[in-house]
mmCIF file of C-alpha atoms in Angstrom:
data_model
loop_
_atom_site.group_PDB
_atom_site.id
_atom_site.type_symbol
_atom_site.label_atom_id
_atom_site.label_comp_id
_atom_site.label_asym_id
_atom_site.label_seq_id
_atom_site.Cartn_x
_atom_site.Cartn_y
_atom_site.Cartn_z
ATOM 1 C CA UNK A 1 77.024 96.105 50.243
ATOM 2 C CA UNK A 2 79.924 97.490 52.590
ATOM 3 C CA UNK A 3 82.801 97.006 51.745
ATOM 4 C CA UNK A 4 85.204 94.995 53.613
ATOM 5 C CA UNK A 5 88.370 96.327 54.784
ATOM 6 C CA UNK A 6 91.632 95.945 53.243
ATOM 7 C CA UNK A 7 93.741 96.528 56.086
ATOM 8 C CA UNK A 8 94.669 94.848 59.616
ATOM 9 C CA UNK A 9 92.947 97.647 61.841
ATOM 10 C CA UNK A 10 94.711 96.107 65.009
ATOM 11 C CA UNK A 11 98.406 96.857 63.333
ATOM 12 C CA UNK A 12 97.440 99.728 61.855
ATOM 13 C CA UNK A 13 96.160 100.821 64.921
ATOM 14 C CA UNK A 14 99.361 99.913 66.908
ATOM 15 C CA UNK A 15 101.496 101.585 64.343
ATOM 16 C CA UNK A 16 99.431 105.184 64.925
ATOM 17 C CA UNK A 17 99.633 104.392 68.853
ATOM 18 C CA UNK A 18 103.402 104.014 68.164
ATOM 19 C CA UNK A 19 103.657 107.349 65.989
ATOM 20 C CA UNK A 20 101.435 108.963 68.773
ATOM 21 C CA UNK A 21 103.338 108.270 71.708
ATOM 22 C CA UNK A 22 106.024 109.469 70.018
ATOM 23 C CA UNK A 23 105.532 112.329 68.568
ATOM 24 C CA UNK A 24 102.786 113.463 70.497
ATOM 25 C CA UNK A 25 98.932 114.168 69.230
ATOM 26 C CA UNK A 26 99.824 118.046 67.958
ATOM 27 C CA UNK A 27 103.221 116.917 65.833
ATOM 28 C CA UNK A 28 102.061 113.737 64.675
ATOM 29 C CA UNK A 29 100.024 114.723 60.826
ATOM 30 C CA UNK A 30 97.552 112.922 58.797
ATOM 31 C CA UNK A 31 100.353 111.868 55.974
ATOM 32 C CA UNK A 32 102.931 110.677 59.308
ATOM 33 C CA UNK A 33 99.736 108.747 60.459
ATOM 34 C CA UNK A 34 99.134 107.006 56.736
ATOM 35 C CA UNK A 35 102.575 106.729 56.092
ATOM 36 C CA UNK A 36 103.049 104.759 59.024
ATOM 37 C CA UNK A 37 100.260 102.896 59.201
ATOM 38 C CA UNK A 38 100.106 101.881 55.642
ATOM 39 C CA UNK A 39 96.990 103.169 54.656
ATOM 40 C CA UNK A 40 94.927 105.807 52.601
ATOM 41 C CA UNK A 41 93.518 108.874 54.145
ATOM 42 C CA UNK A 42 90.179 107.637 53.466
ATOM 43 C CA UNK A 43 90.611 103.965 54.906
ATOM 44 C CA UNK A 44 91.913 106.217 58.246
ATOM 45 C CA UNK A 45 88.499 108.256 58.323
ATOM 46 C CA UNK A 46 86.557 105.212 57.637
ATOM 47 C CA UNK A 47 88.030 103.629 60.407
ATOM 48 C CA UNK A 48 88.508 106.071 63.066
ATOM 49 C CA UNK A 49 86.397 108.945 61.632
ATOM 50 C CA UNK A 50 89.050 111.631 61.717
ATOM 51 C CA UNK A 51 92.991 112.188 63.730
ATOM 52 C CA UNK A 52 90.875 112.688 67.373
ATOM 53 C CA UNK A 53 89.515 109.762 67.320
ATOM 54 C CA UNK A 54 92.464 107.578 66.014
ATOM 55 C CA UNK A 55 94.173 109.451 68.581
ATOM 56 C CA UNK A 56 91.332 108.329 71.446
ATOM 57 C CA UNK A 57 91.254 104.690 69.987
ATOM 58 C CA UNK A 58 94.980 104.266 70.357
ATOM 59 C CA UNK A 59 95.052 105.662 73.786
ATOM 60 C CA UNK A 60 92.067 103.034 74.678
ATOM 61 C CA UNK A 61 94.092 100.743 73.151
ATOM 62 C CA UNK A 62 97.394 101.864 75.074
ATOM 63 C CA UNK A 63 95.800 102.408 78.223
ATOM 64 C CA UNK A 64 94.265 98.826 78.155
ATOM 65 C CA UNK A 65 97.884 97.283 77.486
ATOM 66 C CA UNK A 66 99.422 99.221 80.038
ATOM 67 C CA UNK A 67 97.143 97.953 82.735
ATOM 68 C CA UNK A 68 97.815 94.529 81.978
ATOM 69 C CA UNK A 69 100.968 95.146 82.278
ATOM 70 C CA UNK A 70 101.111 96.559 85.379
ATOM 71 C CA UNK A 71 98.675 93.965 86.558
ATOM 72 C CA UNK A 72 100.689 90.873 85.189
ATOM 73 C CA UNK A 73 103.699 92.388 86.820
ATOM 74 C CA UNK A 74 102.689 92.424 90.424
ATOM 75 C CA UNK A 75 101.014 89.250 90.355
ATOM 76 C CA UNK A 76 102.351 86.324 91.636
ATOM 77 C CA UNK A 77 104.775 87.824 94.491
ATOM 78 C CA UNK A 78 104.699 89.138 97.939
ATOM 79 C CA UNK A 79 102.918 92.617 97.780
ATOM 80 C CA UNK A 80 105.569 94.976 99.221
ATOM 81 C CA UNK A 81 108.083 92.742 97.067
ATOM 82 C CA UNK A 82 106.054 93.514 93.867
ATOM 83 C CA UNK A 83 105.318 97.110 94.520
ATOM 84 C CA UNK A 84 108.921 97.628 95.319
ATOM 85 C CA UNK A 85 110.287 95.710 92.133
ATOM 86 C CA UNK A 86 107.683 97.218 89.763
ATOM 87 C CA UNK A 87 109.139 100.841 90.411
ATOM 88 C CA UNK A 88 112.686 99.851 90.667
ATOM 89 C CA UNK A 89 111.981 97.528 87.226
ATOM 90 C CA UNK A 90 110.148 101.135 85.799
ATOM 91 C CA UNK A 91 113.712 102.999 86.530
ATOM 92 C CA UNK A 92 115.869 100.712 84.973
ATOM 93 C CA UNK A 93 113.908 100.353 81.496
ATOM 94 C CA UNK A 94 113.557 104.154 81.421
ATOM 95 C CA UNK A 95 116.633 104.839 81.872
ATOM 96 C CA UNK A 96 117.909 102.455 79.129
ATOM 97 C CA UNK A 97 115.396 103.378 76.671
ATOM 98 C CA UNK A 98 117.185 106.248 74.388
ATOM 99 C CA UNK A 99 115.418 108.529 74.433
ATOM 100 C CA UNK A 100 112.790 107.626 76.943
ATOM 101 C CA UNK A 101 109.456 108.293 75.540
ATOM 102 C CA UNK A 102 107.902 108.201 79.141
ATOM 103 C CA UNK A 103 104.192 106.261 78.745
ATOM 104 C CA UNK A 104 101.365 107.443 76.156
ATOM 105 C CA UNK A 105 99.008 108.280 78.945
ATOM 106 C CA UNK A 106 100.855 110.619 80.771
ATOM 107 C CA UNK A 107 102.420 112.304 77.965
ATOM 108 C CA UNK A 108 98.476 112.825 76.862
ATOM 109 C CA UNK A 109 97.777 113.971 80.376
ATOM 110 C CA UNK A 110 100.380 116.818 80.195
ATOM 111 C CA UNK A 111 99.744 117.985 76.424
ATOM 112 C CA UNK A 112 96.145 117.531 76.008
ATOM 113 C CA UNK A 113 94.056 116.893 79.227
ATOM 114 C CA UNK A 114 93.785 120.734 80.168
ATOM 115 C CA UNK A 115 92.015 122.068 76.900
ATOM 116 C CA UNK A 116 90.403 118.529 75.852
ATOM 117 C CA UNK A 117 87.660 116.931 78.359
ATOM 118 C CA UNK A 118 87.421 113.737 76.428
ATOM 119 C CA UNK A 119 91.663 112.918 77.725
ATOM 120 C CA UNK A 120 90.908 114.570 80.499
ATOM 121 C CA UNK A 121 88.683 111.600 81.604
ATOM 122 C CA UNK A 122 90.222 108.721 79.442
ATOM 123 C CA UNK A 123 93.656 109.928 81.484
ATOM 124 C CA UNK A 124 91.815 110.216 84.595
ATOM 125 C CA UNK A 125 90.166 106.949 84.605
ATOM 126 C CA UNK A 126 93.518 105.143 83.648
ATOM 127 C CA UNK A 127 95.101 106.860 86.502
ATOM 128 C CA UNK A 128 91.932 105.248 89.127
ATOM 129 C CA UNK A 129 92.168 101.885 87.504
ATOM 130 C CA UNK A 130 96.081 102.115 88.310
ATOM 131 C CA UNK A 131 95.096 103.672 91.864
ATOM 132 C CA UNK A 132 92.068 100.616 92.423
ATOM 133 C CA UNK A 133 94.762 97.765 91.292
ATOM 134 C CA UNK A 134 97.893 99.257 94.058
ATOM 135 C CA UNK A 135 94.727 99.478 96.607
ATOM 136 C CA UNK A 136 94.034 95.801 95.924
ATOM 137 C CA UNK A 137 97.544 94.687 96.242
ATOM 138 C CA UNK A 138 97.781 96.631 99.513
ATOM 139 C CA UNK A 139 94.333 95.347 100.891
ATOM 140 C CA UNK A 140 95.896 91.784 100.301
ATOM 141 C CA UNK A 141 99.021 92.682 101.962
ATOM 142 C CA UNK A 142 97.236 93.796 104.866
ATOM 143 C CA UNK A 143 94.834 90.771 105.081
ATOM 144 C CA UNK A 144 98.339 88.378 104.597
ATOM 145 C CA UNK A 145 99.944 90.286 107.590
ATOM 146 C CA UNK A 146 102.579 92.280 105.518
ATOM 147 C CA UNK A 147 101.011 95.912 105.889
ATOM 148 C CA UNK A 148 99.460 96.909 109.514
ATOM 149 C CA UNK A 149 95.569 96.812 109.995
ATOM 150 C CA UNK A 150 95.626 100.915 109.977
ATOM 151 C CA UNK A 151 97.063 101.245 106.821
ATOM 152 C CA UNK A 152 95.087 103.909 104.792
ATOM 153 C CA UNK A 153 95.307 101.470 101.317
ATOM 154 C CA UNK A 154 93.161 104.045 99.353
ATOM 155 C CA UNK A 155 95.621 107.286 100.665
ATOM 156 C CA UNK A 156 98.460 104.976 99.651
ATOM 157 C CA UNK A 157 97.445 103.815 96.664
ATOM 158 C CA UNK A 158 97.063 107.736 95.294
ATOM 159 C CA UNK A 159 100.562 108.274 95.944
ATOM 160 C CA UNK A 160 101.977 105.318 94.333
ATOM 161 C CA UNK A 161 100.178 106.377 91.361
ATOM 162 C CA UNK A 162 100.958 110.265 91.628
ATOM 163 C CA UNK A 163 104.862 109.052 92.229
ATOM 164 C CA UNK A 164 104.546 106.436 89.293
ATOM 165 C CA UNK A 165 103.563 109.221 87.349
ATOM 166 C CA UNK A 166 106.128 111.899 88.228
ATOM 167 C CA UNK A 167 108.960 109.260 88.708
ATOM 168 C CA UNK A 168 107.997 108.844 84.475
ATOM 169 C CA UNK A 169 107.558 112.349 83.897
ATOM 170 C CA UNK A 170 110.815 113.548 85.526
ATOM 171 C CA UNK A 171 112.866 110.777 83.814
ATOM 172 C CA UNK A 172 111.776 111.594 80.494
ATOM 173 C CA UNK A 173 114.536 115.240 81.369
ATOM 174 C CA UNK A 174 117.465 112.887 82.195
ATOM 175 C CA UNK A 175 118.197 113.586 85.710
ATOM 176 C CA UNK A 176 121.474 112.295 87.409
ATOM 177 C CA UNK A 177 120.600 108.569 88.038
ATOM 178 C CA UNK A 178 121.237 109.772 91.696
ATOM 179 C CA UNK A 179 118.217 112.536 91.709
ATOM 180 C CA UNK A 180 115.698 109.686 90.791
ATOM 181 C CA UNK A 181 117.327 106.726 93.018
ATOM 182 C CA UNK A 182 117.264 108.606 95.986
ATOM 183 C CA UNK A 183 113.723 109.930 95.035
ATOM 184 C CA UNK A 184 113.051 105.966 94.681
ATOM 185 C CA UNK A 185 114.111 104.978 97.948
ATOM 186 C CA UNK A 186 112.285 107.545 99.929
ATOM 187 C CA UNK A 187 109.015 106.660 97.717
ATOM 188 C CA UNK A 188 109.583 102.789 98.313
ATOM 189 C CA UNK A 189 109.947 103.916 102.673
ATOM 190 C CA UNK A 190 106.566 104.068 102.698
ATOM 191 C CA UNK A 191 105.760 100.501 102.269
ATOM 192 C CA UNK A 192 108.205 99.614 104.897
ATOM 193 C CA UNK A 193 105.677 101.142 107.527
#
């Protein structure tokens, strides 16, 4: 009979996704992880079968949240309007976080996506879903008259996403507040086109 586990896997799980993000997947070790979590070593590999994939599962897990997030954000408001307050909303909480940890995904991106093709793709696909969801918002923005008929929605979409993610990145290194507001308001230009 299997045994029944002794643990809530959805907190522990949180608490690793927590540790991961950070600490990052190579500093984070097996006894931070159990610590933290509140579990045995053995619980963990019964669980998630070893540090890779408790690492994966909280990055499914973090990805998931993140695009509801976004999602919830820019619903319910003008397009441009949402697009525009999302990033300037994004600035402001980075910048008053101390010390920013930037978002799990892209941190995975730049640490582990180059030698690892399994967050290669999970980061990959989180950045399309991100990219599909701004291309819908703009799509309805150009059907409600906001955006012009030639608007290339898919061509925008990409850069919100690539500027979302440097915008993150670049924080993370404490620029002036000046580097990344004026880097803002020439991002946030193209909508006004």
């Amino acid at each position: 009979m299997a045994r029944l586990r002794e643990f809530d896997e959805e907190k522990a799980l949180d608490a690793a996704m927590h540790l991961f993000w950070e600490k990052g997947y190579s500093a984070t070790s097996l006894s931070d992880l159990t610590a933290k979590m509140g579990i045995q070593r053995p619980s963990l590999y019964a669980a998630f079968g070893d540090k890779e994939g408790l690492f994966e599962a909280a990055l499914r897990r973090y990805t998931k949240l993140h695009a509801s997030k976004i999602r919830i954000k820019l619903q319910n408001k003008p397009v441009r309007e949402g697009i525009r307050t999302f990033f300037e909303e994004l600035v402001e909480e980075e910048y008053k976080k101390e010390p920013s940890k930037g978002c799990f995904c892209i941190n995975t991106m730049v640490e582990l996506a180059s030698r690892n093709e399994k967050f290669e793709i999970l980061t990959r696909e989180h950045q399309m879903y991100l990219s599909v969801l701004f291309q819908e918002l703009i799509e309805e923005g150009v059907r409600n008259g906001e955006f012009t008929n030639n608007l290339n929605s898919k061509a925008l979409a990409q850069m919100l996403v690539t500027s979302l993610v440097g915008l993150t990145v670049m924080i993370k290194s404490r620029p002036e507040r000046s580097f990344i507001d004026n880097s803002l308001a020439v991002i946030l230009t193209v909508l006004d086109q």
